[in-house]
Amino acid sequence: MLMIMTMNIARGSCFHRLARWGIGKRQVIGLDSRAFHGMNGSMIEISDVVTQAIKNNEPVVALESTIITHGMPYPANLETALKVENVIKAKGAVPATIGIIKGRVHVGLTADQLELLATMREPCLKTSRRDLPYVLSKKINGGTTVSGTMLVAAKVGIPIFVTGGIGGVHRGAEESFDISADLTELGRTPVAVVSSGVKSILDIGKTLEYLETQGVCVATLGSNNDFPAFFTPSSGFQAPYRLETTTDAARMIHQSLAFDTGSGMLIAVPIPESSQADGETIERAIRAALTLADQQNIRGRDVTPFVLSQVNRLTSGASLTANRALIEHNAAIGAAIAVDLARLRQSP
Ligand code: PSU
Ligand code: MN
């Protein structure tokens, strides 16, 4: 049994089916040569630095790109994307921002590629799991959501992913059925997501219930079990678990991979007190933004980006400032977890 567990860990749990081979300067990775090379040529391009880090079991942190393409305005989106990468590097881990350029999935986007996505000079789709086949086949650009990014991170063997907030069950979901694919992805893909919980544009209680149904282990990393509401450290709801340190978080991820649960985890990191936005102001702005969304008949994947931009407008940029601060903080925490996890993998 010990041997099986060791093998699973060494191979990155369910990633044992992966085969790797070098193509020119970069590495292409896939389930088998037909699936990834087949008719469309290579489909995932991993930067050299990220390839080396994965191969050597060094700490790597995946990052999403919808936050760049649809989550923040230019140039704050680009500045944040670059800053977050630097925070991760400073903590001794390798950042791997994931996105799609001309129908090719990139793991470890270059600064030029980040800029291309940030300025949306070409059509660029918000890409969750369900959008992937279309974006790839049309060879267009895509910002990967939490669900899209998790899917890719798992395929290439990156078990830790940092973002600001994940999608969830929308308010009024009992009518609209609007439940983010991020939640089902967390149920089916073995990647730990570090985020500041979910925004209160969503129904946080229902989101936690849904995560439980999906079998997702949710834990707050902090001084109490309060589940954070993105802009504020507590939502009024409790996470089932609390972790005291990044090493505790790394242990949990390590065990989940070793046991091959196949499920993701959500590590909720409260926004630091110093960056916290005024809860009342945010709440008012969210209510106004949701009413506007309804009046303008905004539906489906357009809801989250619309509400985010309206809340930013209605708070005169205060929400964006808090958003940037918390994602930088999450990046530092996520990188520390990745460093601890790499250490555990070397000597469990
Ligand atoms: N929440 C944020 N900022 C974001 C998103 C969510 O505070 O940028 C993005 C993430 O990429 C997330 C996606 O995966 O929105 C969820 O969209 P939807 O609600 O349509 O599933
Ligand atoms: Mn939705």
Short mmCIF file of C-alpha atoms and ligand atoms in Angstrom, two decimals:
data_model
loop_
_atom_site.label_atom_id
_atom_site.label_comp_id
_atom_site.label_asym_id
_atom_site.label_seq_id
_atom_site.Cartn_x
_atom_site.Cartn_y
_atom_site.Cartn_z
CA MET A 1 0.00 0.00 0.00
CA LEU A 2 2.84 2.26 0.87
CA MET A 3 4.25 1.64 -2.54
CA ILE A 4 1.02 2.57 -4.30
CA MET A 5 0.74 5.77 -2.32
CA THR A 6 4.31 6.70 -3.04
CA MET A 7 3.81 6.05 -6.70
CA ASN A 8 0.70 8.16 -6.77
CA ILE A 9 2.47 11.04 -5.12
CA ALA A 10 5.52 10.80 -7.33
CA ARG A 11 3.36 10.74 -10.40
CA GLY A 12 1.10 13.52 -9.21
CA SER A 13 -1.84 11.28 -8.34
CA CYS A 14 -4.22 10.99 -11.28
CA PHE A 15 -1.70 12.53 -13.61
CA HIS A 16 -0.01 9.17 -14.09
CA ARG A 17 -1.54 8.85 -17.52
CA LEU A 18 0.35 11.89 -18.70
CA ALA A 19 3.14 11.50 -21.19
CA ARG A 20 5.66 14.25 -21.83
CA TRP A 21 7.95 14.97 -24.68
CA GLY A 22 9.94 17.92 -25.94
CA ILE A 23 9.11 19.79 -29.12
CA GLY A 24 11.65 22.42 -30.11
CA LYS A 25 12.21 24.96 -27.38
CA ARG A 26 9.04 24.16 -25.53
CA GLN A 27 7.40 21.12 -24.06
CA VAL A 28 4.13 19.67 -25.11
CA ILE A 29 2.21 17.53 -22.72
CA GLY A 30 -0.71 15.22 -23.20
CA LEU A 31 -2.61 12.11 -22.30
CA ASP A 32 -1.24 10.32 -25.31
CA SER A 33 0.26 11.37 -28.57
CA ARG A 34 -2.94 11.03 -30.53
CA ALA A 35 -5.09 13.00 -28.14
CA PHE A 36 -2.74 15.96 -28.00
CA HIS A 37 -0.93 15.85 -31.33
CA GLY A 38 -3.67 14.38 -33.47
CA MET A 39 -5.23 16.45 -36.17
CA ASN A 40 -4.73 19.81 -34.52
CA GLY A 41 -1.09 19.50 -33.60
CA SER A 42 0.05 20.15 -30.05
CA MET A 43 -2.60 21.69 -27.85
CA ILE A 44 -0.88 22.64 -24.60
CA GLU A 45 2.29 24.67 -24.65
CA ILE A 46 4.18 24.86 -21.39
CA SER A 47 6.94 27.43 -20.92
CA ASP A 48 10.44 26.10 -20.32
CA VAL A 49 10.59 27.41 -16.74
CA VAL A 50 7.29 25.77 -15.82
CA THR A 51 8.22 22.52 -17.55
CA GLN A 52 11.45 22.29 -15.59
CA ALA A 53 9.76 23.13 -12.32
CA ILE A 54 7.05 20.47 -12.80
CA LYS A 55 9.63 17.89 -13.83
CA ASN A 56 11.82 18.61 -10.80
CA ASN A 57 8.90 18.68 -8.36
CA GLU A 58 9.54 22.34 -7.58
CA PRO A 59 6.75 24.60 -6.33
CA VAL A 60 4.47 25.89 -9.11
CA VAL A 61 1.35 28.04 -8.76
CA ALA A 62 -1.26 28.15 -11.53
CA LEU A 63 -3.09 31.43 -12.23
CA GLU A 64 -6.25 32.09 -14.25
CA SER A 65 -6.74 34.57 -17.08
CA THR A 66 -10.45 35.46 -17.01
CA ILE A 67 -9.57 37.87 -14.24
CA ILE A 68 -7.34 39.56 -16.86
CA THR A 69 -9.72 39.38 -19.81
CA HIS A 70 -13.08 39.88 -18.11
CA GLY A 71 -12.50 40.57 -14.42
CA MET A 72 -10.63 43.88 -14.33
CA PRO A 73 -10.26 46.92 -16.60
CA TYR A 74 -7.04 47.73 -18.49
CA PRO A 75 -4.35 48.55 -17.33
CA ALA A 76 -5.12 47.36 -13.76
CA ASN A 77 -5.62 43.84 -15.15
CA LEU A 78 -2.14 43.69 -16.70
CA GLU A 79 -0.43 45.35 -13.74
CA THR A 80 -2.11 42.89 -11.37
CA ALA A 81 -1.22 39.87 -13.51
CA LEU A 82 2.46 40.88 -13.56
CA LYS A 83 2.52 41.83 -9.87
CA VAL A 84 0.97 38.53 -8.81
CA GLU A 85 3.62 36.62 -10.77
CA ASN A 86 6.35 38.62 -9.03
CA VAL A 87 4.87 37.97 -5.60
CA ILE A 88 4.92 34.23 -6.33
CA LYS A 89 8.51 34.35 -7.58
CA ALA A 90 9.61 36.29 -4.49
CA LYS A 91 8.22 33.48 -2.33
CA GLY A 92 10.31 30.91 -4.18
CA ALA A 93 7.64 29.41 -6.45
CA VAL A 94 7.12 29.47 -10.21
CA PRO A 95 4.00 31.24 -11.51
CA ALA A 96 2.13 29.62 -14.40
CA THR A 97 -0.59 31.84 -15.81
CA ILE A 98 -2.87 29.80 -18.04
CA GLY A 99 -4.71 31.15 -21.07
CA ILE A 100 -5.57 30.43 -24.69
CA ILE A 101 -3.99 32.15 -27.67
CA LYS A 102 -5.19 31.35 -31.16
CA GLY A 103 -6.68 28.09 -29.99
CA ARG A 104 -3.55 26.88 -28.17
CA VAL A 105 -3.57 26.49 -24.43
CA HIS A 106 -0.53 28.11 -22.81
CA VAL A 107 0.77 27.30 -19.36
CA GLY A 108 3.16 30.05 -18.31
CA LEU A 109 2.09 32.99 -20.51
CA THR A 110 4.85 35.42 -21.48
CA ALA A 111 4.59 39.16 -20.67
CA ASP A 112 3.67 39.83 -24.33
CA GLN A 113 0.95 37.21 -24.24
CA LEU A 114 -0.40 38.64 -20.99
CA GLU A 115 -0.54 42.05 -22.64
CA LEU A 116 -2.34 40.64 -25.67
CA LEU A 117 -5.03 39.13 -23.45
CA ALA A 118 -5.19 42.22 -21.22
CA THR A 119 -5.92 44.54 -24.13
CA MET A 120 -8.36 42.18 -25.82
CA ARG A 121 -7.18 43.34 -29.22
CA GLU A 122 -8.70 40.22 -30.72
CA PRO A 123 -11.91 38.38 -29.93
CA CYS A 124 -11.38 36.66 -26.61
CA LEU A 125 -13.88 34.40 -24.92
CA LYS A 126 -14.37 33.79 -21.23
CA THR A 127 -13.50 30.11 -21.27
CA SER A 128 -14.81 27.62 -18.75
CA ARG A 129 -14.84 23.85 -19.32
CA ARG A 130 -17.88 24.01 -21.59
CA ASP A 131 -16.35 26.72 -23.83
CA LEU A 132 -13.03 24.96 -24.39
CA PRO A 133 -13.98 22.82 -27.43
CA TYR A 134 -15.33 25.87 -29.28
CA VAL A 135 -12.37 28.16 -28.49
CA LEU A 136 -9.86 25.48 -29.48
CA SER A 137 -11.63 24.57 -32.70
CA LYS A 138 -12.08 28.20 -33.79
CA LYS A 139 -8.45 28.95 -32.89
CA ILE A 140 -9.41 32.07 -30.99
CA ASN A 141 -8.19 33.61 -27.73
CA GLY A 142 -9.63 32.73 -24.37
CA GLY A 143 -9.30 33.84 -20.77
CA THR A 144 -9.67 30.69 -18.70
CA THR A 145 -12.05 30.83 -15.73
CA VAL A 146 -11.44 28.94 -12.51
CA SER A 147 -13.03 25.85 -14.05
CA GLY A 148 -11.06 26.15 -17.32
CA THR A 149 -7.82 26.81 -15.48
CA MET A 150 -8.28 23.90 -13.05
CA LEU A 151 -8.91 21.55 -15.95
CA VAL A 152 -5.62 22.56 -17.62
CA ALA A 153 -3.63 22.70 -14.36
CA ALA A 154 -4.67 19.12 -13.55
CA LYS A 155 -3.69 17.90 -17.01
CA VAL A 156 -0.18 19.27 -16.68
CA GLY A 157 0.29 18.31 -13.02
CA ILE A 158 -0.01 21.60 -11.11
CA PRO A 159 -2.03 20.96 -7.92
CA ILE A 160 -2.19 24.56 -6.61
CA PHE A 161 -4.02 27.46 -8.17
CA VAL A 162 -4.40 31.00 -6.84
CA THR A 163 -7.15 33.46 -7.69
CA GLY A 164 -9.22 36.26 -6.14
CA GLY A 165 -12.70 34.79 -5.96
CA ILE A 166 -14.37 31.78 -7.49
CA GLY A 167 -17.80 31.61 -9.10
CA GLY A 168 -20.68 30.20 -7.09
CA VAL A 169 -24.43 29.82 -6.79
CA HIS A 170 -26.00 33.09 -7.93
CA ARG A 171 -28.64 34.85 -5.90
CA GLY A 172 -32.00 33.69 -7.24
CA ALA A 173 -30.49 30.47 -8.61
CA GLU A 174 -33.69 28.66 -7.63
CA GLU A 175 -35.26 30.50 -10.60
CA SER A 176 -32.31 31.05 -12.96
CA PHE A 177 -30.39 27.81 -12.28
CA ASP A 178 -27.24 29.97 -12.55
CA ILE A 179 -24.57 27.97 -10.73
CA SER A 180 -20.96 28.47 -11.75
CA ALA A 181 -19.14 25.59 -13.43
CA ASP A 182 -16.32 26.36 -10.97
CA LEU A 183 -18.22 24.41 -8.32
CA THR A 184 -18.67 21.22 -10.32
CA GLU A 185 -15.06 21.54 -11.48
CA LEU A 186 -13.94 21.63 -7.85
CA GLY A 187 -15.90 18.41 -7.39
CA ARG A 188 -14.24 16.59 -10.25
CA THR A 189 -10.69 17.94 -10.62
CA PRO A 190 -7.87 17.43 -8.08
CA VAL A 191 -6.58 20.99 -7.76
CA ALA A 192 -6.53 23.10 -4.60
CA VAL A 193 -7.85 26.61 -5.22
CA VAL A 194 -6.67 29.42 -2.96
CA SER A 195 -9.20 32.28 -3.00
CA SER A 196 -10.81 34.86 -0.74
CA GLY A 197 -14.01 32.86 -0.78
CA VAL A 198 -16.81 34.11 -3.02
CA LYS A 199 -18.19 37.56 -3.59
CA SER A 200 -21.44 38.45 -1.97
CA ILE A 201 -22.83 39.08 -5.47
CA LEU A 202 -23.50 35.36 -4.98
CA ASP A 203 -25.55 33.36 -2.51
CA ILE A 204 -22.72 32.29 -0.19
CA GLY A 205 -24.79 29.89 1.94
CA LYS A 206 -26.02 27.99 -1.12
CA THR A 207 -22.50 28.01 -2.58
CA LEU A 208 -21.15 26.26 0.52
CA GLU A 209 -24.01 23.74 0.41
CA TYR A 210 -23.29 23.03 -3.22
CA LEU A 211 -19.59 22.54 -2.54
CA GLU A 212 -20.47 20.02 0.14
CA THR A 213 -22.67 18.13 -2.32
CA GLN A 214 -19.79 18.12 -4.80
CA GLY A 215 -17.46 16.63 -2.18
CA VAL A 216 -15.17 19.63 -2.01
CA CYS A 217 -13.13 20.06 1.16
CA VAL A 218 -13.45 23.73 2.17
CA ALA A 219 -11.19 25.26 4.80
CA THR A 220 -10.49 28.78 5.94
CA LEU A 221 -6.81 29.55 6.46
CA GLY A 222 -6.91 32.01 9.33
CA SER A 223 -7.70 32.68 12.94
CA ASN A 224 -11.30 31.39 12.84
CA ASN A 225 -13.72 29.40 10.67
CA ASP A 226 -15.40 32.44 9.12
CA PHE A 227 -15.83 31.90 5.41
CA PRO A 228 -14.67 35.12 3.74
CA ALA A 229 -16.86 37.21 1.42
CA PHE A 230 -14.07 38.44 -0.83
CA PHE A 231 -14.08 42.17 0.11
CA THR A 232 -14.67 41.40 3.77
CA PRO A 233 -13.13 38.72 6.01
CA SER A 234 -16.44 37.17 7.08
CA SER A 235 -19.62 36.34 5.24
CA GLY A 236 -21.65 35.26 8.25
CA PHE A 237 -21.16 31.66 7.13
CA GLN A 238 -18.65 29.20 8.52
CA ALA A 239 -16.27 26.98 6.60
CA PRO A 240 -16.41 23.40 7.87
CA TYR A 241 -12.68 23.45 8.58
CA ARG A 242 -9.94 25.81 9.65
CA LEU A 243 -6.26 25.54 8.87
CA GLU A 244 -3.74 27.37 11.00
CA THR A 245 -0.72 27.45 8.74
CA THR A 246 0.30 27.06 5.11
CA THR A 247 2.00 23.81 6.14
CA ASP A 248 -1.38 22.51 7.36
CA ALA A 249 -2.85 23.42 3.98
CA ALA A 250 -0.01 21.68 2.16
CA ARG A 251 -0.53 18.54 4.29
CA MET A 252 -4.20 18.47 3.39
CA ILE A 253 -3.49 18.80 -0.33
CA HIS A 254 -0.77 16.16 -0.07
CA GLN A 255 -3.16 13.70 1.59
CA SER A 256 -5.93 14.35 -0.92
CA LEU A 257 -3.54 13.66 -3.81
CA ALA A 258 -2.01 10.64 -2.10
CA PHE A 259 -5.45 9.17 -1.48
CA ASP A 260 -6.44 10.06 -5.03
CA THR A 261 -9.80 11.49 -3.99
CA GLY A 262 -10.03 13.02 -7.45
CA SER A 263 -11.71 16.12 -5.97
CA GLY A 264 -10.53 19.67 -5.65
CA MET A 265 -10.22 21.68 -2.45
CA LEU A 266 -11.01 25.28 -1.59
CA ILE A 267 -8.61 27.10 0.72
CA ALA A 268 -10.32 30.33 1.74
CA VAL A 269 -7.99 33.19 2.68
CA PRO A 270 -9.63 36.25 4.27
CA ILE A 271 -8.67 39.66 2.91
CA PRO A 272 -6.11 41.35 5.20
CA GLU A 273 -7.77 43.83 7.59
CA SER A 274 -5.74 46.71 6.17
CA SER A 275 -7.16 46.23 2.65
CA GLN A 276 -10.71 45.42 3.66
CA ALA A 277 -13.40 47.40 1.84
CA ASP A 278 -16.32 48.96 3.65
CA GLY A 279 -18.86 46.14 3.75
CA GLU A 280 -21.94 48.37 3.69
CA THR A 281 -20.76 50.37 0.67
CA ILE A 282 -19.92 47.18 -1.22
CA GLU A 283 -23.23 45.56 -0.31
CA ARG A 284 -25.18 48.60 -1.55
CA ALA A 285 -23.21 48.63 -4.80
CA ILE A 286 -23.79 44.90 -5.30
CA ARG A 287 -27.54 45.28 -4.84
CA ALA A 288 -27.63 48.16 -7.32
CA ALA A 289 -25.46 46.23 -9.81
CA LEU A 290 -27.68 43.14 -9.59
CA THR A 291 -30.79 45.26 -10.21
CA LEU A 292 -29.10 46.84 -13.24
CA ALA A 293 -28.11 43.39 -14.55
CA ASP A 294 -31.71 42.30 -14.27
CA GLN A 295 -33.08 45.45 -15.95
CA GLN A 296 -30.62 45.08 -18.81
CA ASN A 297 -31.39 41.38 -19.14
CA ILE A 298 -27.75 40.35 -18.57
CA ARG A 299 -27.64 36.55 -18.35
CA GLY A 300 -25.34 33.55 -18.11
CA ARG A 301 -21.61 34.08 -18.42
CA ASP A 302 -22.06 37.87 -18.80
CA VAL A 303 -23.46 38.29 -15.29
CA THR A 304 -20.21 38.05 -13.30
CA PRO A 305 -18.13 40.44 -15.50
CA PHE A 306 -21.04 42.91 -15.69
CA VAL A 307 -21.60 42.97 -11.95
CA LEU A 308 -17.85 43.25 -11.23
CA SER A 309 -17.49 46.29 -13.49
CA GLN A 310 -20.64 47.96 -12.12
CA VAL A 311 -19.54 47.43 -8.52
CA ASN A 312 -16.19 48.97 -9.41
CA ARG A 313 -17.95 51.98 -10.97
CA LEU A 314 -20.39 52.40 -8.10
CA THR A 315 -17.65 52.27 -5.45
CA SER A 316 -15.44 54.68 -7.45
CA GLY A 317 -12.75 52.05 -7.79
CA ALA A 318 -12.67 50.99 -4.12
CA SER A 319 -13.67 47.43 -5.04
CA LEU A 320 -10.86 47.20 -7.60
CA THR A 321 -8.28 48.38 -5.06
CA ALA A 322 -9.43 45.74 -2.57
CA ASN A 323 -9.53 43.14 -5.34
CA ARG A 324 -5.90 43.79 -6.26
CA ALA A 325 -4.71 43.73 -2.66
CA LEU A 326 -6.39 40.44 -1.86
CA ILE A 327 -5.16 38.60 -4.92
CA GLU A 328 -1.59 39.67 -4.18
CA HIS A 329 -2.03 38.42 -0.64
CA ASN A 330 -3.51 35.14 -1.91
CA ALA A 331 -0.54 34.76 -4.26
CA ALA A 332 1.90 35.01 -1.36
CA ILE A 333 -0.09 32.45 0.64
CA GLY A 334 -0.54 30.11 -2.34
CA ALA A 335 3.19 30.24 -3.11
CA ALA A 336 4.03 29.42 0.52
CA ILE A 337 1.65 26.43 0.36
CA ALA A 338 3.30 25.30 -2.89
CA VAL A 339 6.75 25.54 -1.29
CA ASP A 340 5.55 23.48 1.70
CA LEU A 341 3.91 20.93 -0.59
CA ALA A 342 7.08 20.51 -2.65
CA ARG A 343 8.98 19.87 0.59
CA LEU A 344 6.41 17.28 1.70
CA ARG A 345 6.63 15.52 -1.65
CA GLN A 346 10.38 15.23 -1.29
CA SER A 347 10.24 13.89 2.27
CA PRO A 348 6.66 13.19 3.36
N1 PSU B 1 -15.04 36.34 -9.28
C1 PSU B 1 -14.26 37.43 -9.18
N2 PSU B 1 -13.50 37.82 -10.24
C2 PSU B 1 -13.48 37.10 -11.40
C3 PSU B 1 -14.30 35.92 -11.50
C4 PSU B 1 -15.04 35.57 -10.40
O1 PSU B 1 -14.26 38.06 -8.15
O2 PSU B 1 -12.79 37.50 -12.35
C5 PSU B 1 -14.23 35.09 -12.73
C6 PSU B 1 -13.41 33.81 -12.49
O3 PSU B 1 -12.67 33.50 -13.64
C7 PSU B 1 -14.49 32.76 -12.26
C8 PSU B 1 -15.57 33.24 -13.20
O4 PSU B 1 -14.07 31.46 -12.57
O5 PSU B 1 -15.54 34.66 -13.08
C9 PSU B 1 -16.92 32.71 -12.83
O6 PSU B 1 -17.84 33.08 -13.77
P1 PSU B 1 -19.32 32.46 -13.75
O7 PSU B 1 -19.97 33.09 -12.58
O8 PSU B 1 -19.92 32.89 -15.06
O9 PSU B 1 -19.16 31.00 -13.65
MN MN B 2 -23.21 31.32 -14.62
#
